[in-house]
Coordinates of C-alpha atoms in Angstrom, one line a residue:
Chain A
M1 CA 0.0 0.0 0.0
A2 CA 2.3 2.7 -1.3
M3 CA 4.9 4.5 0.8
L4 CA 4.8 6.0 4.3
H5 CA 6.6 9.3 4.7
T6 CA 7.6 10.5 8.2
I7 CA 8.4 14.2 8.8
N8 CA 9.9 15.2 12.1
K9 CA 10.7 18.9 11.5
S10 CA 8.7 22.0 11.9
P11 CA 7.7 23.4 8.5
F12 CA 8.7 26.8 9.8
E13 CA 12.3 25.7 10.4
R14 CA 13.1 23.2 7.6
N15 CA 11.9 22.3 4.1
S16 CA 11.2 18.6 4.8
L17 CA 7.5 19.1 4.4
D18 CA 7.9 20.8 1.0
S19 CA 10.4 18.3 -0.2
C20 CA 8.2 15.4 0.9
L21 CA 5.1 16.9 -0.8
R22 CA 7.1 17.5 -4.0
L23 CA 8.5 13.9 -4.1
A24 CA 5.8 11.8 -2.6
R25 CA 3.6 9.9 -5.0
D26 CA -0.2 10.0 -4.9
G27 CA -1.7 7.3 -2.7
G28 CA 1.0 7.4 -0.1
S29 CA 0.7 8.6 3.5
V30 CA 2.4 11.2 5.6
L31 CA 3.0 10.8 9.4
L32 CA 3.9 14.0 11.2
I33 CA 6.1 13.2 14.3
E34 CA 8.2 15.2 16.8
D35 CA 8.5 18.8 15.7
G36 CA 6.7 17.8 12.5
V37 CA 3.4 17.9 14.4
Y38 CA 3.2 21.7 14.0
A39 CA 2.4 21.2 10.3
A40 CA -0.8 19.5 11.4
T41 CA -2.2 22.5 13.3
K42 CA -5.0 24.9 12.1
G43 CA -4.4 28.5 11.0
T44 CA -0.7 28.3 10.0
K45 CA 0.8 29.5 6.8
V46 CA 1.2 25.9 5.6
A47 CA -2.3 24.7 6.5
D48 CA -3.6 25.3 3.0
K49 CA -0.7 23.4 1.5
V50 CA -1.3 20.5 3.9
T51 CA -5.1 20.5 3.3
A52 CA -4.5 20.5 -0.5
A53 CA -2.2 17.5 -0.2
M54 CA -4.9 15.6 1.6
G55 CA -6.6 15.1 -1.7
R56 CA -3.9 12.8 -2.9
M57 CA -2.3 11.4 0.4
K58 CA -3.5 10.4 3.8
F59 CA -2.2 12.5 6.8
Y60 CA -1.5 11.2 10.3
V61 CA -0.1 12.9 13.3
L62 CA 1.5 11.3 16.4
G63 CA -0.7 12.0 19.4
P64 CA 2.0 11.7 22.1
D65 CA 4.1 14.4 20.3
M66 CA 1.1 16.7 20.1
K67 CA 0.3 16.3 23.7
A68 CA 3.9 16.9 24.7
R69 CA 3.8 20.2 22.8
G70 CA 0.4 21.4 24.2
I71 CA -1.5 20.8 21.0
S72 CA -5.0 19.5 21.7
E73 CA -7.0 17.5 19.1
D74 CA -9.3 20.5 18.3
K75 CA -6.3 22.4 17.0
I76 CA -5.6 19.7 14.4
L77 CA -6.7 20.3 10.8
D78 CA -9.8 18.4 9.7
G79 CA -8.9 15.2 7.9
I80 CA -5.7 14.4 9.8
Q81 CA -5.9 11.3 11.9
V82 CA -4.3 11.1 15.3
V83 CA -2.4 7.9 16.1
D84 CA -0.3 6.6 19.0
Y85 CA 3.0 4.7 18.8
G86 CA 1.1 1.5 18.2
G87 CA -0.7 3.3 15.3
F88 CA 2.8 4.4 14.0
V89 CA 3.8 0.7 14.0
D90 CA 0.6 -0.3 12.2
L91 CA 1.2 2.4 9.5
V92 CA 4.8 1.1 8.9
A93 CA 3.5 -2.5 8.6
E94 CA 0.6 -1.5 6.3
H95 CA 2.7 0.4 3.8
D96 CA 5.2 -1.2 1.4
N97 CA 8.1 1.0 2.5
V98 CA 8.9 3.9 4.7
Q99 CA 11.0 7.1 4.1
S100 CA 12.1 9.4 6.9
W101 CA 12.5 13.0 5.7
L102 CA 15.4 13.8 7.9
Chain B
M1 CA 6.5 -8.6 10.8
K2 CA 10.3 -8.1 11.2
F3 CA 11.5 -4.5 11.7
G4 CA 15.0 -3.0 11.5
I5 CA 15.6 0.2 13.4
L6 CA 18.2 2.8 12.6
V7 CA 19.0 5.6 15.2
N8 CA 21.1 8.4 13.9
E9 CA 21.2 10.8 16.8
G10 CA 22.5 10.7 20.3
P11 CA 20.4 10.9 23.4
Y12 CA 18.9 14.1 24.8
N13 CA 20.0 16.6 22.0
H14 CA 17.4 15.2 19.7
Q15 CA 14.2 13.2 20.2
A16 CA 15.2 10.6 17.7
S17 CA 16.3 8.0 20.2
D18 CA 13.2 8.5 22.4
T19 CA 10.9 8.1 19.4
A20 CA 12.9 5.0 18.2
Y21 CA 12.6 3.5 21.7
Q22 CA 8.8 4.1 21.9
F23 CA 8.3 2.7 18.4
T24 CA 10.4 -0.4 19.2
K25 CA 8.5 -0.9 22.5
A26 CA 5.1 -0.6 20.7
A27 CA 6.2 -2.9 17.9
L28 CA 7.2 -5.6 20.5
E29 CA 4.0 -5.1 22.4
K30 CA 2.1 -5.8 19.1
G31 CA 4.0 -9.1 18.7
H32 CA 6.3 -7.9 15.9
E33 CA 10.0 -9.0 15.8
I34 CA 12.8 -6.4 16.0
F35 CA 15.6 -7.9 13.9
R36 CA 18.1 -5.3 15.1
V37 CA 18.5 -1.7 16.3
F38 CA 21.5 -0.1 14.7
F39 CA 23.1 3.1 16.1
Y40 CA 25.0 5.3 13.7
N41 CA 26.2 8.9 13.4
D42 CA 26.0 10.5 16.9
G43 CA 23.5 7.7 17.6
V44 CA 26.4 5.7 18.9
N45 CA 26.4 8.0 22.0
N46 CA 23.3 6.1 23.1
G47 CA 25.6 3.2 23.9
T48 CA 27.7 4.7 26.7
R49 CA 27.0 3.6 30.2
F50 CA 28.7 6.7 31.7
G51 CA 25.7 9.0 31.2
V52 CA 24.3 10.3 34.5
P53 CA 21.1 12.2 33.6
P54 CA 19.2 14.0 36.4
Q55 CA 17.0 11.7 38.5
D56 CA 13.7 13.3 37.4
D57 CA 14.5 12.6 33.7
R58 CA 14.6 9.4 31.8
N59 CA 17.9 7.6 31.3
I60 CA 17.7 6.7 27.6
T61 CA 20.6 4.3 27.6
K62 CA 19.2 2.4 30.6
L63 CA 15.8 2.2 28.9
W64 CA 17.4 0.6 25.8
S65 CA 19.5 -1.8 27.9
E66 CA 16.4 -2.9 29.9
L67 CA 14.3 -3.4 26.7
A68 CA 17.2 -5.4 25.2
E69 CA 17.4 -7.6 28.3
K70 CA 13.6 -8.2 28.4
H71 CA 13.2 -9.0 24.7
N72 CA 16.7 -10.2 23.8
L73 CA 17.2 -7.3 21.4
D74 CA 20.3 -6.9 19.2
L75 CA 21.5 -3.4 19.9
V76 CA 24.5 -2.7 17.6
V77 CA 26.7 0.4 17.7
C78 CA 28.6 1.1 14.5
V79 CA 32.3 0.6 15.1
A80 CA 33.6 3.3 12.8
A81 CA 31.2 5.9 14.1
A82 CA 31.9 4.8 17.7
Q83 CA 35.7 5.0 17.3
R84 CA 35.4 8.6 16.1
R85 CA 33.3 9.5 19.2
G86 CA 35.0 7.5 21.9
I87 CA 32.5 4.7 22.5
L88 CA 34.5 1.5 23.2
D89 CA 34.0 -2.0 24.5
A90 CA 36.8 -3.8 26.3
D91 CA 38.3 -5.3 23.1
E92 CA 38.3 -2.0 21.3
A93 CA 39.8 -0.2 24.3
K94 CA 42.6 -2.7 24.5
R95 CA 43.3 -2.6 20.7
H96 CA 43.5 1.2 20.7
G97 CA 45.5 1.4 24.0
K98 CA 42.7 3.3 25.9
D99 CA 42.5 3.0 29.7
G100 CA 38.8 2.0 29.9
D101 CA 35.7 1.0 28.0
N102 CA 32.2 2.6 28.3
I103 CA 29.8 0.4 26.4
A104 CA 26.5 0.0 28.1
P105 CA 24.9 -3.5 28.9
G106 CA 23.0 -5.0 26.0
F107 CA 24.9 -3.0 23.4
R108 CA 27.6 -4.5 21.1
I109 CA 30.0 -2.9 18.7
S110 CA 30.1 -4.1 15.1
G111 CA 30.5 -3.1 11.5
L112 CA 28.2 -1.2 9.1
G113 CA 27.5 -4.5 7.4
Q114 CA 25.1 -5.1 10.2
L115 CA 23.0 -2.2 9.1
I116 CA 22.9 -3.4 5.5
E117 CA 22.0 -6.9 6.7
A118 CA 19.1 -5.4 8.7
G119 CA 17.9 -3.7 5.5
I120 CA 18.1 -7.0 3.7
Q121 CA 16.6 -9.3 6.4
A122 CA 13.9 -7.0 7.9
D123 CA 10.6 -6.4 6.2
R124 CA 10.8 -2.7 7.0
L125 CA 13.7 -0.5 8.0
V126 CA 12.7 2.6 9.9
V127 CA 15.1 5.5 10.3
F128 CA 15.1 7.9 13.2
G129 CA 17.3 11.0 13.1
D130 CA 17.5 14.7 13.0
Chain C
M1 CA 19.7 -14.3 -1.2
S2 CA 17.2 -11.9 -2.8
V3 CA 18.3 -8.6 -4.1
K4 CA 16.6 -5.5 -2.6
K5 CA 16.5 -2.0 -3.9
F6 CA 18.4 0.3 -1.6
M7 CA 18.3 4.0 -2.0
Y8 CA 20.4 6.5 0.0
V9 CA 18.7 9.8 0.1
N10 CA 21.1 12.7 0.6
R11 CA 19.5 16.1 1.6
K12 CA 22.3 17.7 3.5
A13 CA 25.3 19.7 2.5
P14 CA 28.9 18.4 3.2
Y15 CA 31.2 19.7 6.0
G16 CA 28.6 21.7 8.0
T17 CA 27.5 18.3 9.4
I18 CA 28.9 14.8 9.2
Y19 CA 25.9 13.2 7.5
A20 CA 27.2 13.4 3.9
L21 CA 30.5 11.7 4.9
E22 CA 29.0 9.0 7.1
S23 CA 26.3 8.3 4.5
L24 CA 29.0 7.7 1.9
E25 CA 30.7 5.3 4.3
V26 CA 27.5 3.3 4.4
V27 CA 27.3 3.2 0.6
L28 CA 30.8 1.9 0.3
I29 CA 30.3 -0.9 2.8
G30 CA 26.8 -1.6 1.4
A31 CA 28.3 -2.1 -2.1
A32 CA 29.8 -5.4 -1.0
F33 CA 26.4 -6.9 -0.4
E34 CA 25.4 -6.9 -4.1
Q35 CA 22.1 -5.2 -3.7
D36 CA 20.5 -2.8 -6.3
V37 CA 21.9 0.5 -5.0
S38 CA 21.1 4.0 -6.0
L39 CA 21.7 7.4 -4.5
A40 CA 19.4 10.4 -4.6
F41 CA 20.7 14.0 -4.2
V42 CA 17.9 16.3 -3.2
D43 CA 17.8 19.8 -1.6
D44 CA 21.2 20.7 -0.1
G45 CA 22.4 17.2 -0.9
V46 CA 23.3 18.4 -4.4
Y47 CA 26.1 20.4 -2.8
Q48 CA 27.8 17.2 -2.0
L49 CA 28.7 16.7 -5.6
M50 CA 30.2 20.2 -6.3
K51 CA 33.3 20.4 -8.3
G52 CA 36.5 21.9 -6.9
Q53 CA 36.0 21.1 -3.2
D54 CA 39.2 22.1 -1.2
T55 CA 39.1 21.7 2.5
S56 CA 42.8 22.6 3.1
E57 CA 42.0 25.7 5.1
V58 CA 39.2 24.3 7.2
G59 CA 41.3 21.4 8.3
M60 CA 38.7 18.7 7.5
K61 CA 39.1 15.7 5.3
N62 CA 38.0 16.3 1.6
F63 CA 36.0 13.2 0.9
S64 CA 34.6 14.4 -2.4
P65 CA 37.1 12.2 -4.4
T66 CA 35.4 9.2 -2.9
Y67 CA 32.3 9.8 -5.0
N68 CA 34.5 9.2 -8.1
A69 CA 35.3 5.7 -6.7
L70 CA 31.7 4.7 -6.5
G71 CA 31.7 3.5 -10.1
D72 CA 34.4 0.9 -9.2
Y73 CA 32.0 -0.5 -6.6
D74 CA 29.1 -0.8 -9.2
V75 CA 27.3 2.1 -7.6
N76 CA 26.5 4.1 -10.7
K77 CA 23.0 5.4 -10.3
L78 CA 23.4 8.8 -8.8
Y79 CA 20.1 10.6 -9.3
V80 CA 20.3 14.4 -8.9
E81 CA 17.0 16.3 -8.7
K82 CA 16.8 19.0 -11.4
E83 CA 14.5 21.2 -9.3
S84 CA 17.0 21.2 -6.4
L85 CA 19.9 22.1 -8.8
E86 CA 17.9 25.0 -10.3
E87 CA 16.7 26.4 -7.0
R88 CA 20.4 26.7 -6.1
G89 CA 21.5 28.3 -9.4
L90 CA 23.4 25.2 -10.4
T91 CA 23.7 23.0 -13.5
V92 CA 25.2 19.6 -14.0
D93 CA 28.4 21.4 -15.2
D94 CA 28.9 22.6 -11.6
L95 CA 29.1 19.0 -10.4
M96 CA 32.0 16.5 -10.5
P97 CA 32.0 14.6 -13.8
L98 CA 31.5 11.2 -12.2
T99 CA 31.7 8.1 -14.5
Y100 CA 31.6 4.3 -14.5
E101 CA 32.7 1.6 -16.9
D102 CA 29.6 -0.2 -18.3
E103 CA 30.6 -3.9 -18.3
N104 CA 27.5 -4.7 -20.4
D105 CA 28.6 -2.3 -23.1
D106 CA 32.3 -3.0 -23.8
Y107 CA 33.4 -1.1 -20.6
K108 CA 32.4 2.2 -22.2
E109 CA 32.8 5.1 -19.8
K110 CA 29.4 6.5 -18.9
P111 CA 28.2 9.3 -16.6
S112 CA 27.0 8.1 -13.2
I113 CA 25.1 11.3 -12.5
R114 CA 21.6 11.3 -13.9
V115 CA 19.7 14.6 -13.6
V116 CA 16.0 13.7 -13.1
T117 CA 12.9 15.8 -12.5
S118 CA 10.9 15.6 -9.2
E119 CA 8.3 13.5 -11.1
E120 CA 10.9 11.0 -12.3
L121 CA 12.6 10.8 -8.9
S122 CA 9.4 10.2 -7.1
A123 CA 8.6 7.2 -9.3
I124 CA 12.1 5.8 -8.6
M125 CA 11.8 6.4 -4.9
D126 CA 8.5 4.6 -4.8
E127 CA 10.1 1.4 -6.2
Q128 CA 12.6 1.2 -3.4
D129 CA 12.6 -1.5 -0.7
V130 CA 14.9 0.3 1.7
V131 CA 15.3 4.0 1.9
L132 CA 18.2 5.2 4.0
S133 CA 18.5 8.8 5.0
F134 CA 21.0 10.4 7.4

């Protein structure tokens, strides 16, 4: 089931979100972890970009990293699914391969 | 399913090792197999037993050691990256004329081939880094 | 043993951090395992291949000649993303002229660097079994 991409950097600090969106194929999935979770929040300058990409890829965000950073579920963009570490494991298992955008 | 794990950053400076640990623990709880955890770049610094973090914080190296003991995990520190950064086991210390070793329980030092082998043998290789 | 597709994704510039050098060390060791190996140079990773690197005044090891040796290890698919080059005002002429001898074509010398568009690279990435990034 296509490729899983993990992004662990804030979109305001690094270009990993942009590079991932440029190079990820349709039908893949993106999991936002660590500082990457900020890309999942509402009202940011990258929110439109992330929402547009949801048309061709599924988006997930790691709940424990949100909670650690004081981000509650109501601040997460509609259409992004919150997963825990077990969900992270399931996503890796369900996809054909995984790429970490370090 | 069989997972290989690559950790490219040391403890504390980056979250990479924490995330890799939580992922590994969750995978084991779900009944998956961890073929190997390979530590590279500054990730080799996870393998020193000399770290003394404050008591109210987690001790990442100890967490890895305990997980390794419980699940018989293969924790491998890259020898080339470890030599650069002063992570030594008793054999390495002797070979290089150093006065002590610092490898933590459950970790072993070996070559980069162990990483490639993990890529070949595991169903998925998951990379954690900066 | 089955052959897997290994791709090393390089997105970081050399010298400022150790990732480029230690990634190259993995590629060299990995070459002995006879897998299907390729390298991708994306974002600041394209700077790893710049011509004329001279580290004499920074006191660090210049590892750029090692890229030239990759051909001898049968590592000859070095994909460089066109968009990343253009964003940085570079063309393939700014990069080292890396080559390999094609044993299937009378050992003719051929370029190892293949400039590909994002679209092409994303298709190649998608086919990989193992994607290593540092």
